[in-house]
């Protein structure tokens, strides 16, 4: 009785344990199957059946050929045979097809033995590792990128123990792996200034990144480096590692240094040039003043000069004047070109300025028997440099007088949209078409004999153009050779650019 | 007759300016250096002191500074150094009647001198 009860108990227990074991198998996330020695499925757990899209009991009596492409099925069976032959458990990663998609699985296959130790089948457990595999693959890209980077990259633990550096790191710091591994950070990458090193370490250990140019030592030699240092944090935000990316900026620093030196030298040269021009022109002006003054004295002497004396005096006067203008023009142009030039801007009355310039130049035009006419309508005030506008008008009108022997010079001005257009029109010798392009070039004269015949430095129009453009304006010229020329100056009324820049 | 002291170290220029201004009916003394000018200014009363800037012993500015407090001279500069409009305004505020640049035009010089001490 007792023994039967015991047996019953034992059977119950055994059944219960079998039941428990089944539940356990069912609920394991892994896929589990059992094959006999002919590699025919005996059973599997629910996860595997679900994967194969069959019911739990449908697997019995089937082989891999039923569920997998031929090639894959053959591979699985070959593995199974090997395992049974060797009698050893195999642990592999392999391909797997589910719903026509290629996945990766981790498989553990074990041969099953009967009580006598004879192998009677195979137990397989496998699980999907596709995600992990993909992540690993992705990591390979990053790894390659880091390994091949031309930046020297080093990684260490939060305590500063080195555990990785790429090839560029070895090259930059002239180290080998064995020299670095396990050593504290500063042993591998030494800051020329320890204070900086401490600052960097403190910053990244505080959870922030640090970027800046530092000097580091490679076997005692200083190298300028652009350092970007970052903490690596886990999901909880805890720092689990440190990364330093070092760019060797030796070449850049050298280039910067050269550029800086060149700039300094250019500045020096520029200063020397303008000093030289200043000194020369001032030194030239002193004797010129004496000549000029004595020419004035000669004028006052009311003695009768003969024709030749008058001619010579005239030539001296003309050339004295030319020399004076030349010095002024060269000085002015060099000031404009060196940027050492300030505009004195205000709202100016163009009408008044044109009339004033006219009255100054009237003597000249009268001397040549030319009519100087002004035709100025009502004009708005223009934001410009009065003295420079006067100079521009003076240059253009006196130019017209100079190159006109018969007829008239008309000066007109009118408002046109946001501009004022000033025109200086003459009935002078005009400009040949092929000389128009060079008209505003320095030291350019349409005809080399003109300098002698009409006087002039060849700088007047070059300066005029620069002065107009400096004030945001434009100058144009139209001419018919032998008949006359028209110079048009376009000045902006409300010069926003100049206004923005003016204090 | 109005009295002018012209301070100028270039003798040629000084001579010419003296003649030009005397032709206009002014009396002109020449000072060839700062020291010379200061001595003359202490002995004679001038209606106008016309100053060059670069002189061998001191600058025209120095002479101006020294004399402007003492007497009621009028001052003008005659120099190769150009000045900006702004600087010109400052100078006028400081008591400089005019600033003429060299080389000058005779007519312009006479006109401006007459404007300062015209009869």
Coordinates of C-alpha atoms in Angstrom, one line a residue:
Chain A
X1 CA 0.0 0.0 0.0
X2 CA 2.5 2.3 1.2
X3 CA 4.8 1.5 -1.7
X4 CA 2.1 1.9 -4.2
X5 CA 1.2 5.2 -2.8
X6 CA 4.8 6.1 -2.9
X7 CA 5.1 5.0 -6.5
X8 CA 2.0 7.0 -7.3
X9 CA 3.5 9.9 -5.6
X10 CA 6.7 9.5 -7.4
X11 CA 4.8 9.3 -10.7
X12 CA 2.9 12.4 -9.8
X13 CA 6.0 14.2 -8.9
X14 CA 7.6 13.0 -12.1
X15 CA 4.6 14.2 -14.1
X16 CA 4.6 17.5 -12.2
X17 CA 8.2 18.0 -12.9
X18 CA 7.8 17.1 -16.6
X19 CA 4.9 19.6 -16.7
X20 CA 7.0 22.3 -15.1
X21 CA 9.8 21.6 -17.5
X22 CA 7.4 21.9 -20.4
X23 CA 6.2 25.3 -19.1
X24 CA 9.8 26.3 -18.7
X25 CA 10.6 25.3 -22.3
X26 CA 7.5 26.9 -23.7
X27 CA 8.3 30.2 -22.2
X28 CA 12.0 30.4 -22.8
X29 CA 12.6 33.2 -25.3
X30 CA 15.1 30.8 -27.2
X31 CA 14.0 28.4 -29.8
X32 CA 14.4 24.8 -28.9
X33 CA 14.2 21.6 -30.9
X34 CA 14.9 17.9 -30.7
X35 CA 15.9 15.7 -33.6
X36 CA 16.5 11.9 -33.7
X37 CA 19.6 10.4 -35.0
X38 CA 18.2 10.5 -38.6
X39 CA 17.8 14.2 -38.1
X40 CA 14.0 14.0 -38.1
X41 CA 12.3 16.4 -35.7
X42 CA 10.9 14.9 -32.6
X43 CA 9.5 18.0 -31.0
X44 CA 10.1 21.7 -30.4
X45 CA 9.0 24.5 -28.2
X46 CA 6.3 27.0 -29.1
X47 CA 8.7 29.8 -30.1
X48 CA 10.3 27.6 -32.7
X49 CA 6.9 26.4 -34.0
X50 CA 5.7 30.0 -34.2
X51 CA 8.8 30.9 -36.2
X52 CA 8.1 28.1 -38.7
X53 CA 4.4 29.1 -38.7
X54 CA 3.2 25.6 -37.7
X55 CA 1.4 24.1 -34.8
X56 CA 3.4 22.6 -32.0
X57 CA 2.7 19.0 -32.9
X58 CA 3.2 19.5 -36.6
X59 CA 6.9 19.3 -36.4
X60 CA 7.1 15.7 -35.5
X61 CA 8.4 13.5 -38.5
X62 CA 9.6 16.5 -40.5
X63 CA 13.1 17.4 -41.6
X64 CA 14.9 20.7 -42.2
X65 CA 14.2 20.4 -45.9
X66 CA 10.5 21.1 -45.1
X67 CA 11.3 24.4 -43.6
X68 CA 14.5 25.8 -45.1
X69 CA 16.0 26.4 -48.5
X70 CA 17.9 23.4 -49.6
X71 CA 21.3 24.9 -49.1
X72 CA 20.6 26.0 -45.6
X73 CA 18.9 22.8 -44.7
X74 CA 21.9 20.8 -45.9
X75 CA 24.2 23.0 -43.8
X76 CA 22.2 22.4 -40.7
X77 CA 22.1 18.7 -41.2
X78 CA 25.8 18.5 -41.9
X79 CA 26.4 20.4 -38.6
X80 CA 24.1 18.0 -36.8
X81 CA 25.9 15.0 -38.2
X82 CA 29.3 16.4 -37.2
X83 CA 28.0 16.9 -33.6
X84 CA 26.7 13.4 -33.3
X85 CA 29.9 12.0 -34.7
X86 CA 32.1 14.0 -32.3
X87 CA 29.7 13.7 -29.4
X88 CA 30.5 17.3 -28.4
X89 CA 28.4 20.4 -27.9
X90 CA 28.9 23.1 -30.5
X91 CA 28.3 26.7 -30.0
X92 CA 28.1 28.8 -33.2
X93 CA 26.8 31.9 -34.8
X94 CA 25.1 31.3 -38.1
X95 CA 22.6 32.5 -40.7
X96 CA 18.9 31.8 -40.4
X97 CA 16.0 32.6 -42.6
X98 CA 12.7 33.8 -41.1
X99 CA 9.8 35.1 -43.2
X100 CA 12.3 35.2 -46.1
X101 CA 14.6 37.5 -44.2
X102 CA 18.2 36.8 -43.4
X103 CA 18.8 36.9 -39.7
X104 CA 21.7 35.9 -37.5
X105 CA 21.3 33.4 -34.7
X106 CA 23.4 32.0 -32.0
X107 CA 23.1 28.3 -31.9
X108 CA 24.0 25.7 -29.3
X109 CA 23.7 22.1 -30.4
X110 CA 24.2 19.2 -28.1
X111 CA 24.2 15.5 -28.9
X112 CA 21.7 13.4 -27.0
X113 CA 22.8 10.1 -25.5
X114 CA 20.9 7.2 -24.2
X115 CA 21.7 5.5 -20.9
X116 CA 24.5 3.6 -22.5
X117 CA 26.0 6.6 -23.9
X118 CA 24.9 5.9 -27.4
X119 CA 24.0 9.0 -29.4
X120 CA 20.4 9.1 -30.4
X121 CA 19.7 12.6 -31.5
X122 CA 20.5 16.3 -31.3
X123 CA 19.1 19.0 -29.0
X124 CA 19.3 22.5 -30.5
X125 CA 18.8 25.9 -28.8
X126 CA 19.1 29.1 -30.8
X127 CA 18.2 32.7 -30.5
X128 CA 18.2 35.8 -32.6
X129 CA 21.3 38.0 -32.4
X130 CA 20.6 40.0 -35.5
X131 CA 20.3 43.3 -33.6
X132 CA 23.5 42.7 -31.8
X133 CA 25.2 41.6 -35.0
X134 CA 24.0 44.7 -36.8
X135 CA 25.3 46.9 -34.0
X136 CA 28.6 45.1 -34.1
X137 CA 28.7 45.7 -37.9
X138 CA 28.0 49.3 -37.4
X139 CA 30.7 49.5 -34.8
X140 CA 33.2 48.1 -37.3
X141 CA 32.6 51.2 -39.4
X142 CA 33.3 53.4 -36.5
X143 CA 36.3 51.4 -35.6
X144 CA 37.7 51.7 -39.1
X145 CA 37.0 55.4 -39.1
X146 CA 38.8 55.9 -35.8
X147 CA 41.7 53.6 -36.8
X148 CA 42.2 55.3 -40.1
X149 CA 41.6 58.9 -38.9
X150 CA 44.4 61.3 -39.5
X151 CA 43.5 62.8 -36.2
X152 CA 45.3 61.3 -33.2
X153 CA 42.6 59.6 -31.1
X154 CA 43.2 58.3 -27.7
X155 CA 40.8 56.8 -25.2
X156 CA 41.1 56.2 -21.5
X157 CA 39.1 55.2 -18.4
X158 CA 37.7 57.9 -16.2
X159 CA 40.8 57.4 -14.0
X160 CA 43.0 58.3 -17.0
X161 CA 44.2 54.8 -17.7
X162 CA 45.0 54.5 -21.5
X163 CA 43.4 51.6 -23.3
X164 CA 43.2 52.7 -26.9
X165 CA 45.0 54.9 -29.4
X166 CA 44.9 54.9 -33.2
X167 CA 47.9 54.8 -35.6
X168 CA 47.8 58.6 -36.0
X169 CA 48.2 58.9 -32.2
X170 CA 51.3 56.8 -32.2
X171 CA 52.7 58.8 -35.1
X172 CA 51.9 62.2 -33.5
X173 CA 53.2 61.3 -30.1
X174 CA 56.0 59.0 -31.4
X175 CA 54.8 56.2 -29.2
X176 CA 54.0 52.5 -29.6
X177 CA 51.1 50.6 -28.1
X178 CA 53.2 49.0 -25.4
X179 CA 54.4 52.3 -24.2
X180 CA 50.9 53.6 -23.8
X181 CA 48.6 50.7 -22.7
X182 CA 47.6 50.9 -19.2
X183 CA 49.6 53.9 -18.4
X184 CA 48.0 57.0 -17.1
X185 CA 46.9 59.5 -19.8
X186 CA 49.6 62.1 -19.2
X187 CA 52.2 59.5 -19.8
X188 CA 51.0 59.2 -23.3
X189 CA 50.0 62.7 -24.2
X190 CA 51.8 65.2 -22.1
X191 CA 50.7 68.8 -21.9
X192 CA 53.5 71.3 -22.2
X193 CA 51.7 73.2 -19.6
X194 CA 50.5 71.0 -16.8
X195 CA 47.9 73.5 -15.7
X196 CA 46.2 73.2 -19.0
X197 CA 46.2 69.4 -18.7
X198 CA 44.5 69.7 -15.3
X199 CA 42.0 72.1 -16.7
X200 CA 41.1 69.8 -19.5
X201 CA 40.7 66.8 -17.2
X202 CA 38.6 68.8 -14.8
X203 CA 36.3 70.0 -17.5
X204 CA 35.6 66.6 -19.1
X205 CA 35.3 64.9 -15.7
X206 CA 32.6 67.5 -15.0
X207 CA 30.7 66.1 -17.9
X208 CA 31.6 68.8 -20.5
X209 CA 33.6 68.7 -23.6
X210 CA 36.8 70.8 -24.0
X211 CA 38.1 72.3 -27.2
X212 CA 41.1 74.4 -27.7
X213 CA 44.6 74.8 -29.0
X214 CA 47.2 73.4 -26.7
X215 CA 50.9 72.5 -26.8
X216 CA 51.7 68.8 -26.2
X217 CA 55.0 67.0 -25.9
X218 CA 56.1 64.2 -28.1
X219 CA 59.3 62.8 -26.7
X220 CA 60.0 66.2 -25.2
X221 CA 59.3 68.2 -28.4
X222 CA 56.5 70.7 -28.3
X223 CA 53.7 70.2 -30.9
X224 CA 50.8 72.6 -31.3
X225 CA 47.6 70.6 -31.2
X226 CA 44.0 71.3 -31.6
X227 CA 42.5 69.2 -28.8
X228 CA 38.9 68.1 -28.5
X229 CA 38.3 66.1 -25.4
X230 CA 35.0 64.5 -24.5
X231 CA 33.6 62.3 -21.7
X232 CA 31.7 59.2 -22.7
X233 CA 28.6 58.6 -20.7
X234 CA 26.5 55.6 -20.2
X235 CA 22.7 55.7 -20.2
X236 CA 22.5 56.9 -16.7
X237 CA 24.9 59.8 -17.5
X238 CA 27.7 58.3 -15.6
X239 CA 31.2 58.9 -17.1
X240 CA 32.6 55.6 -18.3
X241 CA 35.5 56.8 -20.4
X242 CA 37.3 59.7 -21.9
X243 CA 38.2 60.5 -25.6
X244 CA 40.8 62.9 -26.8
X245 CA 41.0 63.9 -30.5
X246 CA 44.2 65.6 -31.4
X247 CA 44.8 67.4 -34.7
X248 CA 48.4 68.3 -35.4
X249 CA 48.3 72.0 -36.3
X250 CA 52.0 72.6 -36.8
X251 CA 51.6 73.4 -40.5
X252 CA 48.7 75.7 -39.9
X253 CA 50.6 77.5 -37.2
X254 CA 53.6 77.8 -39.4
X255 CA 51.4 79.3 -42.2
X256 CA 49.7 81.6 -39.7
X257 CA 53.1 82.7 -38.5
X258 CA 54.3 83.4 -42.1
X259 CA 51.1 85.2 -42.9
X260 CA 51.4 87.3 -39.7
X261 CA 55.0 88.2 -40.5
X262 CA 54.2 89.0 -44.1
X263 CA 51.3 91.2 -43.0
X264 CA 53.6 93.0 -40.5
X265 CA 56.2 93.5 -43.2
X266 CA 53.6 94.8 -45.6
X267 CA 52.3 97.2 -43.0
X268 CA 55.9 98.3 -42.4
X269 CA 56.5 98.8 -46.1
X270 CA 53.3 100.7 -46.5
X271 CA 54.2 102.9 -43.6
X272 CA 57.7 103.4 -45.1
X273 CA 56.1 104.2 -48.5
X274 CA 53.7 106.7 -47.2
X275 CA 56.3 108.2 -44.9
X276 CA 58.6 108.4 -47.8
X277 CA 56.0 110.0 -50.0
X278 CA 55.1 112.5 -47.3
X279 CA 58.7 113.4 -46.7
X280 CA 59.6 113.6 -50.4
X281 CA 56.6 115.7 -51.2
X282 CA 57.2 118.0 -48.3
X283 CA 60.8 118.3 -49.1
X284 CA 59.9 119.0 -52.7
X285 CA 57.3 121.6 -51.7
X286 CA 59.8 123.7 -49.8
X287 CA 62.0 124.7 -52.9
X288 CA 58.8 124.8 -55.0
X289 CA 57.4 127.4 -52.6
X290 CA 60.5 129.5 -53.1
X291 CA 60.3 129.2 -56.9
X292 CA 56.6 129.9 -56.8
X293 CA 57.0 132.9 -54.5
X294 CA 59.7 134.4 -56.7
X295 CA 57.6 134.0 -59.8
X296 CA 55.1 136.1 -58.0
X297 CA 57.7 138.7 -57.3
X298 CA 58.7 138.7 -61.0
X299 CA 55.0 139.3 -61.8
X300 CA 55.1 142.4 -59.7
X301 CA 58.1 143.8 -61.4
X302 CA 56.7 146.0 -64.1
X303 CA 59.8 145.9 -66.3
X304 CA 59.4 145.3 -69.9
X305 CA 60.4 141.8 -70.9
X306 CA 61.3 140.9 -74.4
X307 CA 59.4 138.1 -76.3
X308 CA 61.9 135.4 -75.5
X309 CA 62.0 136.4 -71.8
X310 CA 58.2 136.3 -71.6
X311 CA 58.1 132.9 -73.3
X312 CA 60.6 131.5 -70.9
X313 CA 58.8 133.0 -67.9
X314 CA 55.6 131.5 -69.1
X315 CA 57.3 128.0 -69.5
X316 CA 58.7 128.3 -66.0
X317 CA 55.3 129.2 -64.5
X318 CA 53.5 126.4 -66.4
X319 CA 55.9 123.8 -65.3
X320 CA 56.1 125.1 -61.7
X321 CA 52.3 124.8 -61.6
X322 CA 52.5 121.3 -63.1
X323 CA 55.0 120.2 -60.6
X324 CA 52.9 121.5 -57.8
X325 CA 49.8 119.7 -59.0
X326 CA 51.7 116.5 -59.6
X327 CA 53.0 116.4 -56.0
X328 CA 49.5 117.1 -54.7
X329 CA 48.0 114.4 -56.9
X330 CA 50.5 111.8 -56.1
X331 CA 50.1 112.4 -52.4
X332 CA 46.3 112.3 -52.7
X333 CA 46.3 109.1 -54.8
X334 CA 48.7 107.4 -52.4
X335 CA 46.4 108.4 -49.5
X336 CA 43.4 107.0 -51.3
X337 CA 45.1 103.8 -52.3
X338 CA 46.5 103.1 -48.8
X339 CA 43.1 103.6 -47.4
X340 CA 44.5 106.4 -45.3
X341 CA 41.7 108.6 -46.4
X342 CA 38.7 110.0 -44.5
X343 CA 35.5 111.3 -45.9
X344 CA 34.0 114.3 -44.2
X345 CA 30.4 113.6 -44.8
X346 CA 27.4 115.9 -44.3
X347 CA 24.2 116.9 -46.2
X348 CA 25.5 119.3 -48.8
X349 CA 23.9 121.8 -51.2
X350 CA 25.1 120.9 -54.7
X351 CA 23.7 124.0 -56.3
X352 CA 25.7 126.3 -54.2
X353 CA 28.9 124.3 -54.7
X354 CA 28.5 124.2 -58.5
X355 CA 28.0 128.0 -58.5
X356 CA 31.1 128.5 -56.4
X357 CA 33.3 126.2 -58.5
X358 CA 32.0 128.0 -61.6
X359 CA 32.9 131.5 -60.2
X360 CA 36.4 130.2 -59.4
X361 CA 36.9 128.8 -62.9
X362 CA 35.3 131.6 -64.9
X363 CA 38.5 133.5 -65.2
X364 CA 40.0 130.5 -67.0
X365 CA 37.2 130.1 -69.4
X366 CA 37.0 133.8 -70.1
X367 CA 40.7 133.8 -70.9
X368 CA 40.1 131.2 -73.6
X369 CA 36.9 133.0 -74.8
X370 CA 34.7 130.1 -73.8
X371 CA 31.2 130.3 -72.4
X372 CA 30.7 128.5 -69.1
X373 CA 27.0 127.9 -68.6
X374 CA 25.3 126.4 -65.6
X375 CA 21.9 124.8 -65.8
X376 CA 20.9 123.4 -62.4
X377 CA 17.4 122.6 -61.4
X378 CA 16.0 122.2 -57.9
X379 CA 18.2 119.6 -56.2
X380 CA 17.8 117.7 -52.9
X381 CA 20.7 117.8 -50.5
X382 CA 23.2 115.1 -51.1
X383 CA 25.1 113.2 -48.3
X384 CA 28.7 113.5 -49.4
X385 CA 32.1 115.1 -48.7
X386 CA 31.8 118.8 -49.7
X387 CA 35.5 119.3 -50.2
X388 CA 35.8 116.2 -52.4
X389 CA 32.7 117.1 -54.5
X390 CA 34.2 120.5 -55.0
X391 CA 37.4 118.8 -56.1
X392 CA 35.6 116.5 -58.5
X393 CA 33.7 119.4 -60.1
X394 CA 36.8 121.5 -60.3
X395 CA 38.7 118.6 -62.0
X396 CA 36.0 117.9 -64.5
X397 CA 35.2 121.5 -65.4
X398 CA 38.8 122.7 -65.6
X399 CA 39.5 119.6 -67.7
X400 CA 36.8 120.6 -70.1
X401 CA 38.1 124.2 -70.3
X402 CA 41.6 122.8 -70.9
X403 CA 40.6 120.7 -73.8
X404 CA 38.1 123.1 -75.4
X405 CA 39.4 125.8 -77.7
X406 CA 36.2 127.0 -79.2
X407 CA 32.6 127.0 -78.1
X408 CA 31.2 126.4 -74.6
X409 CA 31.1 124.2 -71.5
X410 CA 27.7 123.4 -69.9
X411 CA 27.3 122.1 -66.4
X412 CA 23.9 120.6 -65.6
X413 CA 22.5 118.8 -62.6
X414 CA 19.2 117.1 -62.0
X415 CA 17.6 114.6 -59.7
X416 CA 17.0 111.1 -61.2
X417 CA 15.4 108.5 -59.0
X418 CA 17.6 108.2 -55.9
X419 CA 20.5 109.9 -57.5
X420 CA 21.7 113.3 -58.6
X421 CA 23.3 113.4 -62.1
X422 CA 25.8 116.1 -62.8
X423 CA 26.9 116.5 -66.4
X424 CA 29.8 118.5 -67.7
X425 CA 29.4 118.9 -71.5
X426 CA 32.0 120.6 -73.7
X427 CA 32.6 121.3 -77.4
X428 CA 36.2 120.3 -77.0
X429 CA 38.6 118.0 -78.9
X430 CA 36.8 114.9 -77.7
X431 CA 38.3 111.5 -77.1
X432 CA 39.1 108.9 -79.7
X433 CA 37.1 105.7 -79.2
X434 CA 40.1 103.4 -78.7
X435 CA 41.4 105.7 -75.9
X436 CA 38.1 105.7 -73.9
X437 CA 38.9 102.6 -71.8
X438 CA 42.2 103.9 -70.5
X439 CA 40.9 107.4 -69.7
X440 CA 40.7 106.9 -66.0
X441 CA 44.0 105.1 -65.6
X442 CA 46.9 106.7 -63.7
X443 CA 49.4 108.7 -65.7
X444 CA 47.3 108.2 -68.8
X445 CA 47.1 110.9 -71.4
X446 CA 45.1 110.4 -74.6
X447 CA 48.0 111.8 -76.6
X448 CA 51.6 112.1 -75.3
X449 CA 51.8 115.6 -76.7
X450 CA 48.8 116.7 -74.6
X451 CA 50.8 117.0 -71.5
X452 CA 53.0 119.6 -73.2
X453 CA 50.2 121.3 -75.1
X454 CA 47.5 121.4 -72.4
X455 CA 49.4 120.7 -69.2
X456 CA 48.2 118.1 -66.7
X457 CA 49.6 115.3 -64.7
X458 CA 47.6 112.4 -66.1
X459 CA 46.3 111.8 -62.6
X460 CA 43.3 114.1 -62.5
X461 CA 40.7 111.7 -63.9
X462 CA 42.1 108.8 -62.0
X463 CA 41.7 110.7 -58.7
X464 CA 38.3 112.0 -59.8
X465 CA 37.0 108.5 -60.4
X466 CA 38.3 107.2 -57.1
X467 CA 36.8 110.1 -55.2
X468 CA 33.4 109.5 -56.8
X469 CA 33.5 105.8 -56.2
X470 CA 34.6 106.3 -52.5
X471 CA 31.3 108.2 -52.1
X472 CA 29.2 105.5 -53.7
X473 CA 28.9 107.2 -57.0
X474 CA 29.8 106.5 -60.6
X475 CA 31.3 108.3 -63.5
X476 CA 30.6 107.8 -67.2
X477 CA 32.0 109.5 -70.3
X478 CA 30.6 109.8 -73.8
X479 CA 32.5 111.5 -76.5
X480 CA 32.6 112.2 -80.2
X481 CA 36.2 112.7 -81.4
X482 CA 36.7 116.2 -82.6
X483 CA 33.3 117.4 -81.4
X484 CA 33.2 117.2 -77.7
X485 CA 32.7 115.1 -74.5
X486 CA 30.2 114.6 -71.8
X487 CA 31.2 113.5 -68.4
X488 CA 28.3 112.3 -66.1
X489 CA 28.6 111.8 -62.4
X490 CA 26.0 109.8 -60.6
X491 CA 25.8 110.5 -56.8
X492 CA 23.4 108.7 -54.5
X493 CA 21.2 111.2 -52.6
X494 CA 20.6 109.1 -49.5
X495 CA 23.8 107.1 -49.2
X496 CA 22.9 104.4 -46.7
X497 CA 26.2 102.7 -47.0
X498 CA 28.1 105.8 -46.2
X499 CA 25.6 106.8 -43.6
X500 CA 25.9 103.5 -41.9
X501 CA 29.6 103.8 -41.8
X502 CA 29.7 107.5 -40.7
X503 CA 29.9 108.2 -37.0
Chain B
X1 CA 51.1 150.8 -42.0
X2 CA 50.4 147.3 -40.8
X3 CA 53.3 145.4 -39.4
X4 CA 53.9 141.7 -40.2
X5 CA 56.5 139.3 -38.7
X6 CA 57.1 136.4 -41.1
X7 CA 58.9 133.5 -39.4
X8 CA 60.6 131.4 -42.1
X9 CA 63.9 129.6 -42.3
X10 CA 64.1 129.4 -46.1
X11 CA 65.7 132.6 -47.0
X12 CA 64.6 132.5 -50.7
X13 CA 60.9 132.1 -49.7
X14 CA 61.2 134.7 -46.9
X15 CA 62.7 137.2 -49.4
X16 CA 60.0 136.7 -51.9
X17 CA 57.1 136.8 -49.4
X18 CA 58.6 140.0 -48.0
X19 CA 58.6 141.7 -51.4
X20 CA 55.2 140.5 -52.3
X21 CA 53.6 141.7 -49.1
X22 CA 55.6 145.0 -49.1
X23 CA 54.3 145.6 -52.6
X24 CA 50.9 145.4 -51.1
X25 CA 51.8 148.2 -48.6
X26 CA 52.7 146.1 -45.5
X27 CA 55.8 146.4 -43.5
X28 CA 57.5 143.0 -43.1
X29 CA 60.1 141.7 -40.7
X30 CA 61.7 138.3 -41.1
X31 CA 62.5 135.9 -38.3
X32 CA 64.7 133.1 -39.4
X33 CA 64.3 130.9 -36.4
X34 CA 62.2 130.6 -33.2
X35 CA 64.6 132.5 -31.1
X36 CA 64.9 135.3 -33.6
X37 CA 61.2 135.5 -33.9
X38 CA 60.6 135.7 -30.1
X39 CA 63.2 138.4 -29.7
X40 CA 61.6 140.5 -32.5
X41 CA 58.1 139.9 -31.1
X42 CA 59.3 141.3 -27.8
X43 CA 60.7 144.4 -29.3
X44 CA 58.1 145.3 -31.8
X45 CA 54.3 145.3 -32.0
X46 CA 53.1 143.3 -34.9
X47 CA 49.6 143.1 -36.4
X48 CA 50.2 139.7 -37.7
X49 CA 52.7 136.9 -37.1
X50 CA 52.9 134.6 -40.0
X51 CA 54.5 131.3 -39.0
X52 CA 56.2 128.5 -40.8
X53 CA 55.9 125.2 -38.8
X54 CA 59.2 123.4 -39.3
X55 CA 61.9 125.7 -38.0
X56 CA 65.5 124.8 -37.0
X57 CA 65.2 125.4 -33.2
X58 CA 61.5 125.1 -32.4
X59 CA 58.2 124.6 -34.2
X60 CA 55.7 127.3 -35.3
X61 CA 53.3 125.8 -32.8
X62 CA 55.7 126.5 -30.0
X63 CA 56.1 130.1 -31.0
X64 CA 52.3 130.4 -31.2
X65 CA 51.9 128.9 -27.7
X66 CA 54.5 131.3 -26.3
X67 CA 53.2 134.4 -27.8
X68 CA 49.4 134.0 -27.8
X69 CA 49.1 134.7 -24.1
X70 CA 51.4 137.6 -23.9
X71 CA 50.3 140.0 -26.6
X72 CA 47.4 140.7 -28.8
X73 CA 49.0 139.5 -32.0
X74 CA 47.1 137.8 -34.7
X75 CA 48.5 134.6 -36.0
X76 CA 48.5 132.7 -39.3
X77 CA 50.4 129.6 -40.5
X78 CA 52.1 129.2 -43.8
X79 CA 53.2 125.6 -44.1
X80 CA 53.8 122.6 -46.5
X81 CA 51.9 120.3 -44.1
X82 CA 48.3 120.1 -45.2
X83 CA 45.5 120.2 -42.5
X84 CA 42.1 118.6 -42.5
X85 CA 38.9 120.7 -42.2
X86 CA 38.5 119.5 -38.7
X87 CA 42.0 120.5 -37.6
X88 CA 41.4 123.9 -39.3
X89 CA 38.3 124.4 -37.1
X90 CA 40.2 123.5 -34.0
X91 CA 43.0 125.9 -34.9
X92 CA 40.5 128.7 -35.5
X93 CA 39.0 128.0 -32.1
X94 CA 42.5 128.2 -30.6
X95 CA 43.0 131.6 -32.1
X96 CA 44.7 131.0 -35.4
X97 CA 43.4 133.4 -38.0
X98 CA 44.2 131.3 -41.0
X99 CA 46.3 128.3 -42.2
X100 CA 47.7 128.7 -45.7
X101 CA 49.5 125.8 -47.4
X102 CA 52.7 126.0 -49.4
X103 CA 53.3 126.4 -52.3
X104 CA 50.8 129.3 -52.3
X105 CA 49.3 131.3 -55.0
X106 CA 50.4 134.9 -54.7
X107 CA 46.9 136.3 -55.2
X108 CA 45.4 133.9 -52.7
X109 CA 48.1 134.8 -50.1
X110 CA 47.5 138.5 -50.5
X111 CA 43.7 138.1 -50.3
X112 CA 43.9 136.0 -47.1
X113 CA 46.4 138.3 -45.4
X114 CA 44.3 141.3 -46.2
X115 CA 41.3 139.5 -44.8
X116 CA 43.1 139.1 -41.5
X117 CA 44.6 142.6 -41.2
X118 CA 42.8 144.5 -44.0
X119 CA 43.0 148.3 -43.9

